[in-house]
CSV table of C-alpha atoms and ligand atoms in Angstrom, one decimal:
chain,number,residue,atom,x,y,z
A,1,MET,CA,0.0,0.0,0.0
A,2,SER,CA,1.3,3.4,-0.9
A,3,GLN,CA,1.8,5.6,2.1
A,4,THR,CA,0.7,8.8,0.4
A,5,VAL,CA,-2.4,10.2,-1.2
A,6,PRO,CA,-1.6,11.9,-4.6
A,7,VAL,CA,-2.2,15.7,-4.5
A,8,HIS,CA,-4.7,15.5,-7.4
A,9,VAL,CA,-6.9,13.2,-5.1
A,10,LEU,CA,-6.7,15.7,-2.3
A,11,ALA,CA,-7.6,18.5,-4.8
A,12,ALA,CA,-10.6,16.6,-6.0
A,13,PHE,CA,-12.0,16.8,-2.5
A,14,GLY,CA,-11.0,20.4,-2.0
A,15,LEU,CA,-8.0,19.5,0.3
A,16,ALA,CA,-4.7,21.4,0.3
A,17,PRO,CA,-1.7,19.6,-1.1
A,18,ASP,CA,0.1,19.8,2.3
A,19,THR,CA,-2.8,18.1,4.2
A,20,ALA,CA,-1.3,15.8,6.8
A,21,ILE,CA,-1.9,12.1,5.8
A,22,GLN,CA,-1.9,9.2,8.2
A,23,VAL,CA,-2.4,5.6,7.1
A,24,LEU,CA,-5.2,3.9,9.0
A,25,HIS,CA,-4.7,0.2,9.4
A,26,GLY,CA,-7.4,-2.4,10.1
A,27,GLY,CA,-9.2,-3.3,6.9
A,28,HIS,CA,-8.1,-6.2,4.6
A,29,ILE,CA,-9.5,-4.7,1.5
A,30,ASN,CA,-9.4,-1.0,0.9
A,31,ASP,CA,-6.5,1.5,1.6
A,32,THR,CA,-7.6,4.0,4.2
A,33,TYR,CA,-6.0,7.4,5.1
A,34,LEU,CA,-6.8,10.1,7.6
A,35,ALA,CA,-6.5,13.4,5.8
A,36,GLY,CA,-6.1,16.3,8.3
A,37,GLU,CA,-8.4,15.9,11.2
A,38,LYS,CA,-11.7,16.0,9.4
A,39,PHE,CA,-11.6,13.6,6.5
A,40,VAL,CA,-11.0,9.9,5.7
A,41,LEU,CA,-9.9,9.0,2.2
A,42,GLN,CA,-10.2,5.5,0.8
A,43,ARG,CA,-8.9,3.9,-2.3
A,44,ILE,CA,-11.4,1.2,-3.1
A,45,ASN,CA,-10.0,-2.2,-4.0
A,46,ARG,CA,-11.3,-2.7,-7.6
A,47,PHE,CA,-10.5,-6.4,-7.6
A,48,VAL,CA,-12.9,-7.0,-4.7
A,49,PHE,CA,-15.3,-4.3,-5.8
A,50,PRO,CA,-15.6,-4.2,-9.6
A,51,HIS,CA,-18.5,-1.7,-9.4
A,52,PRO,CA,-17.5,0.8,-6.6
A,53,GLU,CA,-20.0,3.3,-8.0
A,54,HIS,CA,-22.7,0.8,-6.8
A,55,ILE,CA,-21.2,1.0,-3.3
A,56,MET,CA,-21.6,4.8,-3.4
A,57,ASP,CA,-25.2,4.5,-4.5
A,58,ASN,CA,-25.9,2.2,-1.5
A,59,MET,CA,-23.9,4.4,0.9
A,60,LEU,CA,-25.6,7.6,-0.1
A,61,GLY,CA,-29.1,6.0,0.2
A,62,VAL,CA,-28.5,4.3,3.4
A,63,SER,CA,-26.7,7.2,5.2
A,64,GLN,CA,-29.5,9.6,4.1
A,65,PHE,CA,-32.1,7.2,5.4
A,66,LEU,CA,-30.3,6.7,8.7
A,67,ARG,CA,-29.7,10.4,9.2
A,68,GLU,CA,-33.5,11.0,9.2
A,69,LYS,CA,-33.9,8.2,11.7
A,70,VAL,CA,-31.3,9.6,14.0
A,71,LEU,CA,-32.7,13.1,13.7
A,72,ALA,CA,-36.1,11.8,14.6
A,73,ARG,CA,-34.9,10.3,17.8
A,74,GLY,CA,-33.0,13.5,18.7
A,75,GLY,CA,-29.5,12.2,18.0
A,76,ASP,CA,-26.6,13.9,16.3
A,77,PRO,CA,-26.4,12.5,12.7
A,78,ASN,CA,-23.0,14.1,12.1
A,79,ARG,CA,-21.5,11.9,14.9
A,80,GLU,CA,-23.7,8.8,14.6
A,81,ILE,CA,-23.9,8.3,10.8
A,82,LEU,CA,-21.0,7.9,8.4
A,83,GLN,CA,-21.2,10.8,5.9
A,84,VAL,CA,-20.0,10.8,2.4
A,85,VAL,CA,-18.1,14.0,1.3
A,86,LEU,CA,-18.7,14.8,-2.3
A,87,THR,CA,-15.9,16.0,-4.7
A,88,THR,CA,-15.6,19.7,-5.6
A,89,GLN,CA,-17.6,18.7,-8.7
A,90,GLY,CA,-20.4,17.3,-6.6
A,91,ALA,CA,-19.6,13.6,-7.4
A,92,PRO,CA,-19.8,10.8,-4.8
A,93,ALA,CA,-16.2,9.7,-5.7
A,94,TYR,CA,-13.2,10.7,-7.7
A,95,ILE,CA,-11.8,8.4,-10.4
A,96,SER,CA,-8.1,9.3,-11.0
A,97,PRO,CA,-6.5,9.3,-14.4
A,98,GLU,CA,-4.9,5.9,-13.5
A,99,GLY,CA,-8.4,4.5,-12.9
A,100,GLU,CA,-8.2,4.5,-9.1
A,101,PHE,CA,-11.5,5.0,-7.3
A,102,TRP,CA,-11.3,7.3,-4.3
A,103,ARG,CA,-14.0,8.3,-1.9
A,104,CYS,CA,-14.1,10.6,1.1
A,105,THR,CA,-16.1,10.4,4.4
A,106,ARG,CA,-16.1,12.7,7.4
A,107,ASN,CA,-13.9,11.6,10.2
A,108,ILE,CA,-15.6,11.2,13.5
A,109,VAL,CA,-13.3,12.8,16.1
A,110,ASN,CA,-12.7,11.7,19.7
A,111,ALA,CA,-13.8,8.1,18.7
A,112,ALA,CA,-11.8,5.0,17.8
A,113,SER,CA,-12.3,1.5,16.6
A,114,TYR,CA,-11.0,-1.6,18.4
A,115,GLU,CA,-9.9,-5.0,17.1
A,116,THR,CA,-10.9,-6.8,20.3
A,117,PRO,CA,-13.2,-5.5,23.1
A,118,ASP,CA,-11.7,-4.0,26.2
A,119,SER,CA,-14.5,-5.4,28.3
A,120,PRO,CA,-17.8,-7.3,28.1
A,121,GLN,CA,-19.6,-3.9,28.4
A,122,MET,CA,-17.9,-2.7,25.3
A,123,LEU,CA,-19.1,-5.8,23.4
A,124,GLN,CA,-22.6,-5.3,24.7
A,125,GLU,CA,-22.4,-1.8,23.3
A,126,ALA,CA,-21.3,-3.2,20.0
A,127,GLY,CA,-24.3,-5.6,20.0
A,128,ARG,CA,-26.6,-2.7,20.8
A,129,ALA,CA,-25.2,-0.6,17.9
A,130,PHE,CA,-25.4,-3.3,15.3
A,131,GLY,CA,-28.9,-4.4,16.6
A,132,GLU,CA,-30.0,-0.8,16.3
A,133,PHE,CA,-28.5,-0.4,12.9
A,134,GLN,CA,-30.5,-3.3,11.6
A,135,ALA,CA,-33.7,-2.2,13.4
A,136,MET,CA,-33.3,1.3,11.9
A,137,LEU,CA,-32.9,-0.2,8.4
A,138,ALA,CA,-36.0,-2.4,8.8
A,139,GLY,CA,-38.1,0.0,6.6
A,140,TYR,CA,-35.4,0.6,4.0
A,141,PRO,CA,-36.5,-0.1,0.4
A,142,ALA,CA,-34.3,-3.2,0.0
A,143,ALA,CA,-35.2,-3.6,-3.7
A,144,THR,CA,-33.3,-0.3,-4.4
A,145,LEU,CA,-30.0,-1.7,-2.9
A,146,ARG,CA,-27.3,-2.8,-5.3
A,147,GLU,CA,-26.0,-6.3,-4.6
A,148,ILE,CA,-22.3,-5.4,-4.2
A,149,ILE,CA,-20.9,-8.9,-4.0
A,150,PRO,CA,-23.3,-11.6,-5.1
A,151,ASN,CA,-23.5,-14.6,-2.7
A,152,PHE,CA,-21.4,-12.7,-0.2
A,153,HIS,CA,-22.6,-14.8,2.8
A,154,ASN,CA,-23.8,-17.8,0.8
A,155,THR,CA,-21.7,-20.4,2.7
A,156,PRO,CA,-22.4,-23.2,0.2
A,157,ALA,CA,-21.3,-21.0,-2.6
A,158,ARG,CA,-18.1,-20.3,-0.6
A,159,MET,CA,-17.5,-24.0,-0.4
A,160,GLU,CA,-17.8,-24.2,-4.2
A,161,GLN,CA,-15.1,-21.5,-4.4
A,162,LEU,CA,-12.9,-23.5,-2.1
A,163,LYS,CA,-13.3,-26.6,-4.3
A,164,ALA,CA,-12.4,-24.6,-7.4
A,165,ALA,CA,-9.3,-23.3,-5.6
A,166,VAL,CA,-8.3,-26.9,-4.6
A,167,ALA,CA,-8.7,-28.0,-8.2
A,168,ALA,CA,-6.3,-25.2,-9.4
A,169,ALA,CA,-3.9,-25.0,-6.5
A,170,PRO,CA,-0.2,-25.7,-6.7
A,171,LYS,CA,0.7,-29.1,-5.1
A,172,GLY,CA,2.9,-27.5,-2.4
A,173,ARG,CA,0.2,-25.3,-0.9
A,174,LEU,CA,-2.4,-28.1,-1.2
A,175,ALA,CA,-0.3,-30.6,0.8
A,176,GLU,CA,0.1,-27.9,3.5
A,177,VAL,CA,-3.6,-27.5,4.1
A,178,ARG,CA,-4.7,-31.1,4.1
A,179,ALA,CA,-6.0,-31.0,7.7
A,180,GLU,CA,-7.9,-27.7,7.2
A,181,LEU,CA,-9.4,-29.0,4.0
A,182,ASP,CA,-10.7,-32.1,5.7
A,183,PHE,CA,-12.1,-30.0,8.5
A,184,ALA,CA,-14.0,-27.9,6.0
A,185,MET,CA,-15.3,-30.7,3.8
A,186,ALA,CA,-16.6,-32.6,6.9
A,187,ARG,CA,-18.9,-29.6,7.6
A,188,GLU,CA,-20.3,-29.1,4.1
A,189,GLU,CA,-23.8,-30.2,5.0
A,190,ARG,CA,-24.0,-28.0,8.1
A,191,ALA,CA,-22.8,-25.1,6.0
A,192,GLY,CA,-26.1,-25.0,4.1
A,193,LEU,CA,-28.4,-24.7,7.1
A,194,LEU,CA,-29.2,-21.0,7.0
A,195,THR,CA,-29.4,-20.7,3.2
A,196,SER,CA,-31.8,-23.6,3.2
A,197,LEU,CA,-34.0,-22.0,5.8
A,198,LEU,CA,-34.0,-18.8,3.7
A,199,ALA,CA,-34.9,-20.7,0.5
A,200,GLU,CA,-37.7,-22.5,2.3
A,201,GLY,CA,-39.1,-19.2,3.5
A,202,LYS,CA,-38.5,-19.9,7.1
A,203,LEU,CA,-36.1,-17.0,7.6
A,204,PRO,CA,-36.8,-13.4,6.4
A,205,LEU,CA,-34.4,-11.5,4.2
A,206,ARG,CA,-33.5,-8.1,5.9
A,207,VAL,CA,-31.2,-5.2,5.2
A,208,THR,CA,-28.0,-6.1,6.9
A,209,HIS,CA,-24.5,-4.7,7.3
A,210,ASN,CA,-22.7,-7.9,6.4
A,211,ASP,CA,-19.3,-7.0,7.9
A,212,THR,CA,-20.1,-6.5,11.6
A,213,LYS,CA,-16.7,-7.0,13.1
A,214,MET,CA,-15.9,-5.0,16.2
A,215,SER,CA,-13.5,-2.8,14.3
A,216,ASN,CA,-16.4,-1.5,12.2
A,217,ILE,CA,-17.8,0.4,15.2
A,218,LEU,CA,-16.4,3.7,16.5
A,219,PHE,CA,-16.5,4.1,20.3
A,220,ASP,CA,-16.5,7.4,22.0
A,221,ASP,CA,-13.0,8.0,23.6
A,222,GLU,CA,-14.5,9.2,26.9
A,223,THR,CA,-17.8,7.4,27.5
A,224,LYS,CA,-16.8,4.2,25.6
A,225,LYS,CA,-20.3,4.2,24.1
A,226,ALA,CA,-20.7,3.0,20.5
A,227,VAL,CA,-21.2,6.1,18.5
A,228,CYS,CA,-21.2,5.1,14.8
A,229,VAL,CA,-21.3,2.0,12.6
A,230,ILE,CA,-18.8,2.3,9.8
A,231,ASP,CA,-17.8,0.4,6.6
A,232,LEU,CA,-21.1,0.5,4.7
A,233,ASP,CA,-19.5,-1.3,1.7
A,234,THR,CA,-21.5,-4.5,2.1
A,235,VAL,CA,-24.9,-3.2,3.2
A,236,MET,CA,-27.1,-5.6,1.3
A,237,PRO,CA,-30.1,-7.8,1.8
A,238,GLY,CA,-29.0,-10.6,4.2
A,239,LEU,CA,-29.9,-12.6,7.3
A,240,THR,CA,-30.0,-11.3,10.8
A,241,ALA,CA,-27.9,-14.3,11.7
A,242,PHE,CA,-25.1,-13.1,9.5
A,243,ASP,CA,-24.8,-9.8,11.2
A,244,PHE,CA,-25.1,-11.3,14.7
A,245,GLY,CA,-22.7,-14.1,13.8
A,246,ASP,CA,-19.9,-12.0,12.2
A,247,SER,CA,-19.8,-9.9,15.4
A,248,ILE,CA,-19.5,-13.0,17.5
A,249,ARG,CA,-16.7,-14.5,15.5
A,250,ALA,CA,-14.7,-11.4,15.9
A,251,GLY,CA,-15.8,-10.1,19.2
A,252,ALA,CA,-16.2,-13.2,21.4
A,253,SER,CA,-12.8,-14.6,20.6
A,254,THR,CA,-10.0,-13.9,23.2
A,255,ALA,CA,-7.5,-13.4,20.4
A,256,ALA,CA,-7.0,-11.5,17.2
A,257,GLU,CA,-8.1,-13.1,13.9
A,258,ASP,CA,-4.6,-14.0,13.0
A,259,GLU,CA,-3.2,-15.2,16.3
A,260,THR,CA,-1.0,-18.2,15.6
A,261,ASP,CA,-0.8,-19.5,19.2
A,262,LEU,CA,-4.1,-21.3,19.2
A,263,SER,CA,-4.0,-21.9,22.9
A,264,LYS,CA,-4.9,-18.2,23.2
A,265,VAL,CA,-7.8,-18.5,20.8
A,266,ARG,CA,-10.8,-19.1,23.1
A,267,PHE,CA,-14.5,-18.7,22.3
A,268,ASP,CA,-15.5,-16.8,25.4
A,269,LEU,CA,-19.2,-17.4,26.5
A,270,ASP,CA,-19.2,-14.3,28.8
A,271,LEU,CA,-18.3,-12.2,25.8
A,272,TYR,CA,-20.9,-14.0,23.7
A,273,ARG,CA,-23.5,-13.3,26.4
A,274,ALA,CA,-22.6,-9.6,26.6
A,275,TYR,CA,-22.9,-9.2,22.8
A,276,THR,CA,-26.1,-11.2,22.7
A,277,GLN,CA,-27.8,-9.1,25.4
A,278,GLY,CA,-26.9,-5.9,23.5
A,279,PHE,CA,-28.0,-7.2,20.1
A,280,VAL,CA,-31.2,-8.8,21.2
A,281,SER,CA,-32.3,-5.9,23.3
A,282,ALA,CA,-32.0,-3.6,20.3
A,283,ALA,CA,-33.2,-5.8,17.5
A,284,GLY,CA,-34.9,-8.6,19.3
A,285,ALA,CA,-38.5,-7.3,19.3
A,286,ALA,CA,-38.6,-7.4,15.5
A,287,LEU,CA,-37.0,-10.9,15.2
A,288,THR,CA,-39.0,-14.1,14.5
A,289,PRO,CA,-38.7,-17.1,16.7
A,290,THR,CA,-36.7,-18.9,14.0
A,291,GLU,CA,-34.4,-16.0,13.7
A,292,LEU,CA,-33.7,-16.0,17.4
A,293,ASP,CA,-33.2,-19.8,17.4
A,294,THR,CA,-30.7,-19.6,14.6
A,295,LEU,CA,-28.5,-16.8,15.9
A,296,PRO,CA,-26.0,-19.2,17.3
A,297,ASP,CA,-25.9,-21.0,13.9
A,298,GLY,CA,-25.1,-17.6,12.4
A,299,ALA,CA,-22.0,-17.3,14.7
A,300,TRP,CA,-20.9,-20.8,13.6
A,301,ALA,CA,-21.6,-20.0,9.9
A,302,MET,CA,-19.8,-16.7,9.7
A,303,THR,CA,-16.7,-18.1,11.5
A,304,PHE,CA,-16.7,-21.2,9.4
A,305,GLU,CA,-17.3,-19.2,6.2
A,306,VAL,CA,-14.5,-16.7,6.7
A,307,GLY,CA,-12.2,-19.6,7.6
A,308,VAL,CA,-13.1,-21.2,4.2
A,309,ARG,CA,-12.6,-17.8,2.5
A,310,PHE,CA,-9.1,-17.4,4.0
A,311,LEU,CA,-8.2,-21.0,3.1
A,312,THR,CA,-9.5,-20.4,-0.5
A,313,ASP,CA,-7.4,-17.2,-0.8
A,314,TYR,CA,-4.4,-19.0,0.5
A,315,LEU,CA,-4.8,-21.7,-2.2
A,316,ASN,CA,-5.4,-19.0,-4.8
A,317,GLY,CA,-2.1,-17.3,-4.0
A,318,ASP,CA,-3.5,-14.5,-1.7
A,319,VAL,CA,-5.3,-12.4,-4.3
A,320,TYR,CA,-8.2,-11.2,-2.2
A,321,PHE,CA,-7.3,-10.3,1.4
A,322,ARG,CA,-4.3,-8.2,2.2
A,323,THR,CA,-1.6,-10.3,3.8
A,324,ALA,CA,1.5,-9.3,5.7
A,325,HIS,CA,3.4,-12.5,5.2
A,326,PRO,CA,3.1,-15.7,3.1
A,327,GLN,CA,1.3,-17.8,5.7
A,328,HIS,CA,-1.1,-15.1,6.8
A,329,ASN,CA,-4.2,-16.4,5.2
A,330,LEU,CA,-3.5,-19.9,6.4
A,331,ASP,CA,-2.9,-18.6,9.9
A,332,ARG,CA,-6.2,-16.9,9.8
A,333,ALA,CA,-8.0,-20.0,8.5
A,334,ARG,CA,-6.6,-22.1,11.3
A,335,ASN,CA,-7.5,-19.5,13.9
A,336,GLN,CA,-11.1,-19.4,12.7
A,337,PHE,CA,-11.5,-23.1,12.5
A,338,CYS,CA,-10.3,-23.4,16.1
A,339,LEU,CA,-13.2,-21.1,17.1
A,340,VAL,CA,-15.6,-23.1,15.0
A,341,GLU,CA,-14.7,-26.3,16.9
A,342,GLN,CA,-15.3,-24.6,20.2
A,343,MET,CA,-18.7,-23.2,19.1
A,344,GLU,CA,-19.8,-26.7,18.1
A,345,ARG,CA,-19.2,-27.9,21.6
A,346,GLN,CA,-21.1,-25.0,23.1
A,347,ARG,CA,-24.0,-24.8,20.7
A,348,GLU,CA,-26.6,-25.7,23.4
A,349,GLU,CA,-25.4,-23.1,25.9
A,350,MET,CA,-25.2,-20.5,23.1
A,351,GLY,CA,-28.9,-21.2,22.4
A,352,ARG,CA,-29.8,-20.9,26.1
A,353,ILE,CA,-28.1,-17.5,26.3
A,354,VAL,CA,-30.1,-16.2,23.3
A,355,ARG,CA,-33.4,-17.3,25.0
A,356,GLU,CA,-32.5,-15.7,28.2
A,357,ALA,CA,-31.6,-12.4,26.4
A,358,ALA,CA,-34.9,-12.5,24.5
A,359,GLN,CA,-36.8,-12.9,27.8
A,360,GLY,CA,-35.1,-9.7,29.0
B,1,LIG,C1,-12.9,-8.1,5.1
B,1,LIG,O1,-13.6,-4.7,5.0
B,1,LIG,P1,-12.8,-5.5,5.9
B,1,LIG,O2,-11.4,-5.6,5.6
B,1,LIG,O3,-13.1,-5.1,7.3
B,1,LIG,C2,-14.1,-8.8,4.4
B,1,LIG,C3,-15.0,-9.4,5.4
B,1,LIG,C4,-14.3,-10.4,6.3
B,1,LIG,C5,-13.1,-9.6,7.0
B,1,LIG,C6,-12.3,-10.5,7.8
B,1,LIG,C7,-15.6,-7.1,1.4
B,1,LIG,O4,-13.4,-7.0,5.8
B,1,LIG,O5,-16.0,-10.1,4.7
B,1,LIG,O6,-15.1,-10.9,7.3
B,1,LIG,O7,-12.3,-9.0,6.0
B,1,LIG,N1,-14.7,-7.9,3.5
B,1,LIG,C8,-15.0,-8.2,2.2
B,1,LIG,O8,-11.5,-9.8,8.7
B,1,LIG,O9,-14.7,-9.2,1.7
B,2,LIG,MG1,-15.6,-4.4,5.1
């Protein structure tokens, strides 16, 4: 990733050529920079997002809709909602002469994102924020949303991508991942649970965030309250269980997603309980009994699925996720599968915790 933002990009958003630039780490996909104190610039990954203009359509629509909701409840939309900054020409993004796609959003000051929670209270806050996000979007005209990445959380489709990667993989990498591959293949049937329930009409399609990891929430520096949900790139129709589940995979683990010492990677039921209480208290009233029942399956599915995706990318030669070293995607896959195994053992308890939270 380049450490600078070209001056013509700054100029496109009306920023001076000497604006201080700071690289923001965290995401695996786009390059993100803080420009001065007020703006965040992002270079969108065009391999992952072949139609970034569709992301901007979604972002503008969703943020406008959310602004009104926040205003109606007496909140501060400038702090609680991610805001797109238009170019000096009034466009939602700037396409550079080299074909790079740049967008700008307002930076939310005195707030920060966290890879892992500082405390169970913080995770409960994250649950409340994502639960509220989904509840606020309940009335959004889903048909107007662009499908940014088709089959994004279609776990069976992700299994097919893994198989295709296996068929094309160099022998060396294939031999290295034998155990992980066996692990994934043994769970193929279970991977289809949620998509089958959706196809059978037993789960409703909602407007969801689809990338609800902890680090996609900004917390107020002082109060430690969740102030704003960020990264609206994958807001699309989806299942409640996806949003709940992706948060659990990232938030209820005691270690980072790429921790290689697996003895440190523990699925923590207290963290799980905290998130569940926050999420269910904010979104729960609108959820159907089947949605509530399958929340734990969402945690399993999102953890398993991203493990499959990391493994696939490893076999494909690391073309999708940003990696810092050659084993990085494999490390991530092993880490996620370690959590999957623990969730399988605790499925019953996970269900009990959801029922308790739903009873208030
Ligand atoms: C990617 O946008 P970012 O880097 O936070 C990925 C998610 C994965 C996540 C794993 C568009 O998220 O689906 O869960 O990495 N986003 C996309 O950390 O593929
Ligand atoms: Mg994302």
